[in-house]
JSON list of C-alpha atoms and ligand atoms in Angstrom, two decimals:
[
{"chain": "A", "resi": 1337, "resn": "UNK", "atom": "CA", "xyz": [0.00, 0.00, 0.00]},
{"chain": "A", "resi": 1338, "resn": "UNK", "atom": "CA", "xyz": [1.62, 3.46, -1.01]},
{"chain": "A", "resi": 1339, "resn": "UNK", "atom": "CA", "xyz": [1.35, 6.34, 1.41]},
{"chain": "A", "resi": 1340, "resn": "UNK", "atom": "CA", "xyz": [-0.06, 9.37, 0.12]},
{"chain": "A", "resi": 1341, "resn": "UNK", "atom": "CA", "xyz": [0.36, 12.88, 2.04]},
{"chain": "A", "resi": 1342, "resn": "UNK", "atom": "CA", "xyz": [-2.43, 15.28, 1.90]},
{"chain": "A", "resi": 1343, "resn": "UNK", "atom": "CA", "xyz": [-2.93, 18.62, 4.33]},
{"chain": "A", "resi": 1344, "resn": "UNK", "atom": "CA", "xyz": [-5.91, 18.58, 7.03]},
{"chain": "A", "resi": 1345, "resn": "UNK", "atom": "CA", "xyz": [-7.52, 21.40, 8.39]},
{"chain": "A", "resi": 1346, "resn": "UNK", "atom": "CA", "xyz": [-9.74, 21.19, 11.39]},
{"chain": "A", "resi": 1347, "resn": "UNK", "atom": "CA", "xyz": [-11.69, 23.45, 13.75]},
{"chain": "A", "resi": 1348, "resn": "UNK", "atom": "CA", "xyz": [-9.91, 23.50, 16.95]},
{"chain": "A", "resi": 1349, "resn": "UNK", "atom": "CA", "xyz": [-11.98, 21.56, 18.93]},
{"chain": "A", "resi": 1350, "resn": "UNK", "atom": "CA", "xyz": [-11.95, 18.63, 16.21]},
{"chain": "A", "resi": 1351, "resn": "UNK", "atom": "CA", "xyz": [-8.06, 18.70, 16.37]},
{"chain": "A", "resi": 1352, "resn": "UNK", "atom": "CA", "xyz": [-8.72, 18.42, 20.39]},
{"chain": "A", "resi": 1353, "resn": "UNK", "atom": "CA", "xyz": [-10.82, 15.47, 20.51]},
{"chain": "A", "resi": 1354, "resn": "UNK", "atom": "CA", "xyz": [-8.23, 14.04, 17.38]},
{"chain": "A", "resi": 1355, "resn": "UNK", "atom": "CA", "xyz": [-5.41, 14.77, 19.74]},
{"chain": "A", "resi": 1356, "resn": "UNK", "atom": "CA", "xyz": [-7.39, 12.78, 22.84]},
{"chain": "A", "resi": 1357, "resn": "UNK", "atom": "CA", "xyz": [-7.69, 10.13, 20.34]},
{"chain": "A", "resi": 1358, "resn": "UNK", "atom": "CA", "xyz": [-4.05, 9.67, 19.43]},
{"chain": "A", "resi": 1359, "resn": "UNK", "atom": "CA", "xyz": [-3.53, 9.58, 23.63]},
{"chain": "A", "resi": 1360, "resn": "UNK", "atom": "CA", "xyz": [-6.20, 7.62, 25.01]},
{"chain": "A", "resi": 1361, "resn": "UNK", "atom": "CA", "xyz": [-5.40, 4.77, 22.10]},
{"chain": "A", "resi": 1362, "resn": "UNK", "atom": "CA", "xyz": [-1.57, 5.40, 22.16]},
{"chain": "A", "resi": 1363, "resn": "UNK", "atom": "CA", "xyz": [-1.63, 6.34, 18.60]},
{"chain": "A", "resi": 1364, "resn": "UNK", "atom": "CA", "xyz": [1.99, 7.06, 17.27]},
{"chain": "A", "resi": 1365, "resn": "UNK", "atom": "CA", "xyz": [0.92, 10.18, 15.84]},
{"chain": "A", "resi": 1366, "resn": "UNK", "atom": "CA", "xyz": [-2.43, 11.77, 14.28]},
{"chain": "A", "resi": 1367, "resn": "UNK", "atom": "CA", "xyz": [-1.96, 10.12, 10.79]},
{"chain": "A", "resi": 1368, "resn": "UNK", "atom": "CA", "xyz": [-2.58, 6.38, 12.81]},
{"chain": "A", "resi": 1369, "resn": "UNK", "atom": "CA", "xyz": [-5.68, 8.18, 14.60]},
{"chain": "A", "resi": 1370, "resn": "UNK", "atom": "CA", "xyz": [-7.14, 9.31, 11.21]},
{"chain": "A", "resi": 1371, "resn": "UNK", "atom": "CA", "xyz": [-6.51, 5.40, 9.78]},
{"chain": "A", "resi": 1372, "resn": "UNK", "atom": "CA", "xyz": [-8.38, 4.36, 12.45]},
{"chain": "A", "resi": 1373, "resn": "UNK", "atom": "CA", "xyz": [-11.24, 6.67, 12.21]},
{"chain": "A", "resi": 1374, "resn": "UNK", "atom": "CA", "xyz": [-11.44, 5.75, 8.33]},
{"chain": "A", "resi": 1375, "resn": "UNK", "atom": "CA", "xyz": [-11.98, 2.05, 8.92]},
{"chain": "A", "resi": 1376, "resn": "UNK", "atom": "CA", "xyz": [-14.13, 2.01, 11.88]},
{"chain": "A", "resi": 1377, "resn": "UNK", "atom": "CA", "xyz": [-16.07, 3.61, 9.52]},
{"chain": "A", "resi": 1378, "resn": "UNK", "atom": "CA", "xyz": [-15.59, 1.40, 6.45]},
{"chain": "A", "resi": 1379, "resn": "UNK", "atom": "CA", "xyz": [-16.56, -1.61, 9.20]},
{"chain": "A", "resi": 1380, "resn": "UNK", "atom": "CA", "xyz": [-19.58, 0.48, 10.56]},
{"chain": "A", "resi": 1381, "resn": "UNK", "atom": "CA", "xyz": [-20.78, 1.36, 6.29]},
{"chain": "A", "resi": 1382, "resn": "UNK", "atom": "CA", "xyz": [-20.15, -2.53, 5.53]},
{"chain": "A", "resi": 1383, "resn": "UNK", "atom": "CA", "xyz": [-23.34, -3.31, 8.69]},
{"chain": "A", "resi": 1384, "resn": "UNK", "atom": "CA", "xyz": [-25.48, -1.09, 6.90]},
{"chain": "A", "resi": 1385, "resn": "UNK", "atom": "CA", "xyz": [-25.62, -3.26, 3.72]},
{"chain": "A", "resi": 1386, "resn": "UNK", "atom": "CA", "xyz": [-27.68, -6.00, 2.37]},
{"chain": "A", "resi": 1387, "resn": "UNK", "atom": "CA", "xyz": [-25.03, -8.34, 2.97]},
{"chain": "A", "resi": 1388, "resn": "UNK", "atom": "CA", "xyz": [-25.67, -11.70, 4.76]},
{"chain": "A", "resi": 1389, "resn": "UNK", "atom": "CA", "xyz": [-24.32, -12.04, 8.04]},
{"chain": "A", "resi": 1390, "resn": "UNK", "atom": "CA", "xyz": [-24.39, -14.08, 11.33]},
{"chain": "A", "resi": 1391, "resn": "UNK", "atom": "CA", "xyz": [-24.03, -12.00, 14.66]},
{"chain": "A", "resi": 1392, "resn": "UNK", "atom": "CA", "xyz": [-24.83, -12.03, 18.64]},
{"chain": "A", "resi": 1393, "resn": "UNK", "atom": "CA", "xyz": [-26.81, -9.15, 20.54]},
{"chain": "A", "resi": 1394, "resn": "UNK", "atom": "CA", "xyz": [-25.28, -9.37, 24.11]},
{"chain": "A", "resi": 1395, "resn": "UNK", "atom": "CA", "xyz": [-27.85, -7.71, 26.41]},
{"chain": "A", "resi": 1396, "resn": "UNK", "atom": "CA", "xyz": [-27.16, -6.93, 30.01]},
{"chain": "A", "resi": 1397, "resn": "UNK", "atom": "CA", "xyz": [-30.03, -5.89, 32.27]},
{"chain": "A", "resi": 1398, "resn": "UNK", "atom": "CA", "xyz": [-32.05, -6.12, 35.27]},
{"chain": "A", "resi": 1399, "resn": "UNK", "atom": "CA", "xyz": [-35.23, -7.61, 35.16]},
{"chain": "A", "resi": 1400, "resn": "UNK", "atom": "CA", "xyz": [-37.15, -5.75, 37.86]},
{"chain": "A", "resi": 1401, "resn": "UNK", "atom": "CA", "xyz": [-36.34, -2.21, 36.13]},
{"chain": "A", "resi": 1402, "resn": "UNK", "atom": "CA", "xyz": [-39.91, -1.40, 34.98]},
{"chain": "A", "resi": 1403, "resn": "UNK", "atom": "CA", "xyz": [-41.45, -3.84, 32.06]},
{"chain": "A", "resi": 1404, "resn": "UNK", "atom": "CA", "xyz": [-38.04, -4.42, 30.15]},
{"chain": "A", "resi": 1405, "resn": "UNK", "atom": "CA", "xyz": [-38.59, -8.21, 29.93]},
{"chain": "A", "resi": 1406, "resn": "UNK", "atom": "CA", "xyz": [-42.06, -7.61, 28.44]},
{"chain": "A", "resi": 1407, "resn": "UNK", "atom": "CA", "xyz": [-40.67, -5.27, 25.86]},
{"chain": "A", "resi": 1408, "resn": "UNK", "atom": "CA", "xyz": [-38.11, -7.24, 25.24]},
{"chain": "A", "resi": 1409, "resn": "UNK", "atom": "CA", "xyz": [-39.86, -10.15, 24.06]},
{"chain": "A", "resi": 1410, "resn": "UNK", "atom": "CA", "xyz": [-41.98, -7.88, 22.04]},
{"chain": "A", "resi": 1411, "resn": "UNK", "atom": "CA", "xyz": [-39.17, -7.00, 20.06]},
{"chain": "A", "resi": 1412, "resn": "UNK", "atom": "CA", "xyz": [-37.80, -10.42, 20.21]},
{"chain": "A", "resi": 1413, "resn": "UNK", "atom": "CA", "xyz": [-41.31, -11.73, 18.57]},
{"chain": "A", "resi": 1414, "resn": "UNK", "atom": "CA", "xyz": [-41.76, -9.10, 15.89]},
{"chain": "A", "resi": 1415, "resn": "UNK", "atom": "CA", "xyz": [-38.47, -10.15, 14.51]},
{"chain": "A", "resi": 1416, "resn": "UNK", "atom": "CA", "xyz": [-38.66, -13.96, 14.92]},
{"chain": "A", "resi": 1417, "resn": "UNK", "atom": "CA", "xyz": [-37.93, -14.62, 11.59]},
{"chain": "A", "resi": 1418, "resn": "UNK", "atom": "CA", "xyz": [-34.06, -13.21, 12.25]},
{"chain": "A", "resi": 1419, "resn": "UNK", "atom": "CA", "xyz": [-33.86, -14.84, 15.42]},
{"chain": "A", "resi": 1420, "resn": "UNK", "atom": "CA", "xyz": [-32.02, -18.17, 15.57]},
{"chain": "A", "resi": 1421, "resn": "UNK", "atom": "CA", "xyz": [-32.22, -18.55, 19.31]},
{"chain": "A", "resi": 1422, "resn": "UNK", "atom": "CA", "xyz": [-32.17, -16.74, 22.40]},
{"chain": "A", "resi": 1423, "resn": "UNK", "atom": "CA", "xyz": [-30.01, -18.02, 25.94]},
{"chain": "A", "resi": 1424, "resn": "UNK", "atom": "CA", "xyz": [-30.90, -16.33, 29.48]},
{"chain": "A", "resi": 1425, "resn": "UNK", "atom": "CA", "xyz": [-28.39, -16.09, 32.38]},
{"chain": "A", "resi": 1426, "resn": "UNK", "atom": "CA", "xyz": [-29.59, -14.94, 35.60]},
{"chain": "A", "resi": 1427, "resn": "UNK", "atom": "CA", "xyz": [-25.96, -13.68, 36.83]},
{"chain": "A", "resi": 1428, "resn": "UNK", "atom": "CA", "xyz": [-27.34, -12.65, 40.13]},
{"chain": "A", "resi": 1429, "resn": "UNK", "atom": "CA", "xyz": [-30.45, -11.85, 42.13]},
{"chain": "A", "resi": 1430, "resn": "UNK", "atom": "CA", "xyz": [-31.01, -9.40, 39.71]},
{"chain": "A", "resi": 1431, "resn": "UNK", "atom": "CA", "xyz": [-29.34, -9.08, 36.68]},
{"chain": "A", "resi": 1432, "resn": "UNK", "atom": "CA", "xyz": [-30.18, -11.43, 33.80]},
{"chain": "A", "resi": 1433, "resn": "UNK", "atom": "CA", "xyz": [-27.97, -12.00, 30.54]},
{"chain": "A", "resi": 1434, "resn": "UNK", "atom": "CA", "xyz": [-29.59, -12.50, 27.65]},
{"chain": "A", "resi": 1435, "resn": "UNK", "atom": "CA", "xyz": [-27.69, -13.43, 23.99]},
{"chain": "A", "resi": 1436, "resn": "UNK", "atom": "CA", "xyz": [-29.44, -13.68, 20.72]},
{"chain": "A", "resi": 1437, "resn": "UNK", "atom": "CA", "xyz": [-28.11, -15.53, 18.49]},
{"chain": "A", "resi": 1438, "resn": "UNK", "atom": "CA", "xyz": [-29.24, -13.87, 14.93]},
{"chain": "A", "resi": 1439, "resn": "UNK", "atom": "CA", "xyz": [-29.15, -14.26, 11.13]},
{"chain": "A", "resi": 1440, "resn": "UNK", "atom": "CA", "xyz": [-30.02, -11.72, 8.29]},
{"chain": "A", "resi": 1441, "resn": "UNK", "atom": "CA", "xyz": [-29.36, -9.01, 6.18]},
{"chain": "A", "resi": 1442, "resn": "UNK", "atom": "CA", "xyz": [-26.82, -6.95, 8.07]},
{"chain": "A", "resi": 1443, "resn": "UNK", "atom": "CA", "xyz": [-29.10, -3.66, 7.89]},
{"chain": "A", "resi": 1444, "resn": "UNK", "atom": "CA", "xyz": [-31.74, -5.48, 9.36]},
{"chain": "A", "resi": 1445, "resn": "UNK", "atom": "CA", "xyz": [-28.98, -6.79, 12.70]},
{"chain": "A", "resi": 1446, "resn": "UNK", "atom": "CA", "xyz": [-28.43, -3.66, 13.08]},
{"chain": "A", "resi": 1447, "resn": "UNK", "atom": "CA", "xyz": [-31.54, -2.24, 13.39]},
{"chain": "A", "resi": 1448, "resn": "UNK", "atom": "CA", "xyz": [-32.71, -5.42, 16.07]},
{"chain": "A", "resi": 1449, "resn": "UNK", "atom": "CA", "xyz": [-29.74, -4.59, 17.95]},
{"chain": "A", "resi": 1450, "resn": "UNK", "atom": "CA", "xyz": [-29.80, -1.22, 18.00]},
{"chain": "A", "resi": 1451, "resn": "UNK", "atom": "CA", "xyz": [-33.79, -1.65, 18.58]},
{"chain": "A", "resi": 1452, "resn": "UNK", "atom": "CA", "xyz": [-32.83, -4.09, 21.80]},
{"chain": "A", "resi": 1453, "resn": "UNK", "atom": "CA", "xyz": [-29.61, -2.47, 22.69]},
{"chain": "A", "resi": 1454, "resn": "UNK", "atom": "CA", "xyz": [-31.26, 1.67, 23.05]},
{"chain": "A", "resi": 1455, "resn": "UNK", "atom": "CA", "xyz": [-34.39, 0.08, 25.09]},
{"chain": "A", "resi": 1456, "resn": "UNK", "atom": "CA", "xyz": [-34.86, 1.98, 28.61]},
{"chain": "A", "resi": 1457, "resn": "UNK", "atom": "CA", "xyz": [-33.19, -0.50, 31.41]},
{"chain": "A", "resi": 1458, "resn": "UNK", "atom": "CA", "xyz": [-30.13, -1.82, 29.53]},
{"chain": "A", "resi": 1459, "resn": "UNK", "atom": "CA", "xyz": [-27.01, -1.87, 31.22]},
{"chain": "A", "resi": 1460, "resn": "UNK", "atom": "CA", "xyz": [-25.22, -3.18, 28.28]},
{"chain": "A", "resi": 1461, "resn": "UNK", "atom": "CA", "xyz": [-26.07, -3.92, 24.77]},
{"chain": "A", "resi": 1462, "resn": "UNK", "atom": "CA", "xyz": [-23.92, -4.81, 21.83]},
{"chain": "A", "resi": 1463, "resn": "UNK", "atom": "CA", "xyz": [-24.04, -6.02, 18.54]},
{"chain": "A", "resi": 1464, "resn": "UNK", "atom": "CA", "xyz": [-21.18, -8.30, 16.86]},
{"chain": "A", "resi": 1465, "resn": "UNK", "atom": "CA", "xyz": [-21.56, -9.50, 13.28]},
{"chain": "A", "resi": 1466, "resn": "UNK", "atom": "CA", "xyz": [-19.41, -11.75, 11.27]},
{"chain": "A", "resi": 1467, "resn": "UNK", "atom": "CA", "xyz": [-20.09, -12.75, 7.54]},
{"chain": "A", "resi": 1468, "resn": "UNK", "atom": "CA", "xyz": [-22.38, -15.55, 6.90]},
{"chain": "A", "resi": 1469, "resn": "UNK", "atom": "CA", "xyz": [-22.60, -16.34, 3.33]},
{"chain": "B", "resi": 1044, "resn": "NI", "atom": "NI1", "xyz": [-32.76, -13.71, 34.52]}
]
């Protein structure tokens, strides 16, 4: 791969938050920051196609925070059809585990997870995808 140069110029406050970047990750220097920003959002563009993928929502929660379980199966049921299974942890008195195994179209993961990952009462949601076809 052959490195090109090009100039940047930035409002202060984006050169700020590109300079807490390069720290907090231990970025050699700003060019390594930019990289990085460029394919996170190559991997983020690739989730919003129509490509066929395979992926787990993790979702972390506590299941006497008003009706989450409810809603969650809700969710859950309206998109059955991308729903391959579905395992519950109960990790302590209160907080369950839930992962959900899916398989689709990656637009349509991402919209499930971000659906079930956003929902009031969720400690911690995420969404990993990996190619399936
Ligand atoms: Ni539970």
């Amino acid at each position: 791969m052959s490195i090109k140069r090009f100039g940047v110029s930035l409002d202060s406050e984006y050169l700020t938050e590109l300079e807490y970047l390069v720290k907090r990750n231990k970025f050699p220097n700003r060019s390594q920051a930019i990289r990085f920003l460029i394919e996170k959002n190559m991997v983020e563009t690739k989730w919003e196609c129509n490509n066929m993928v395979a992926g787990i929502i993790m979702l972390v929660y506590d299941h006497h925070k008003s009706d989450i379980c409810t809603r969650l199966h809700e969710i859950q049921h309206q998109h059955r059809e991308l729903i391959l299974s579905v395992q519950h942890v109960h990790i302590d008195s209160k907080n369950c585990m839930e992962s959900v195994m899916v398989k689709g179209q990656a637009y349509q993961l991402t919209e499930l997870g971000d659906k079930l990952c956003s929902l009031k009462g969720i400690r911690h949601g995420k969404l990993t995808m990996t190619a399936a076809g």
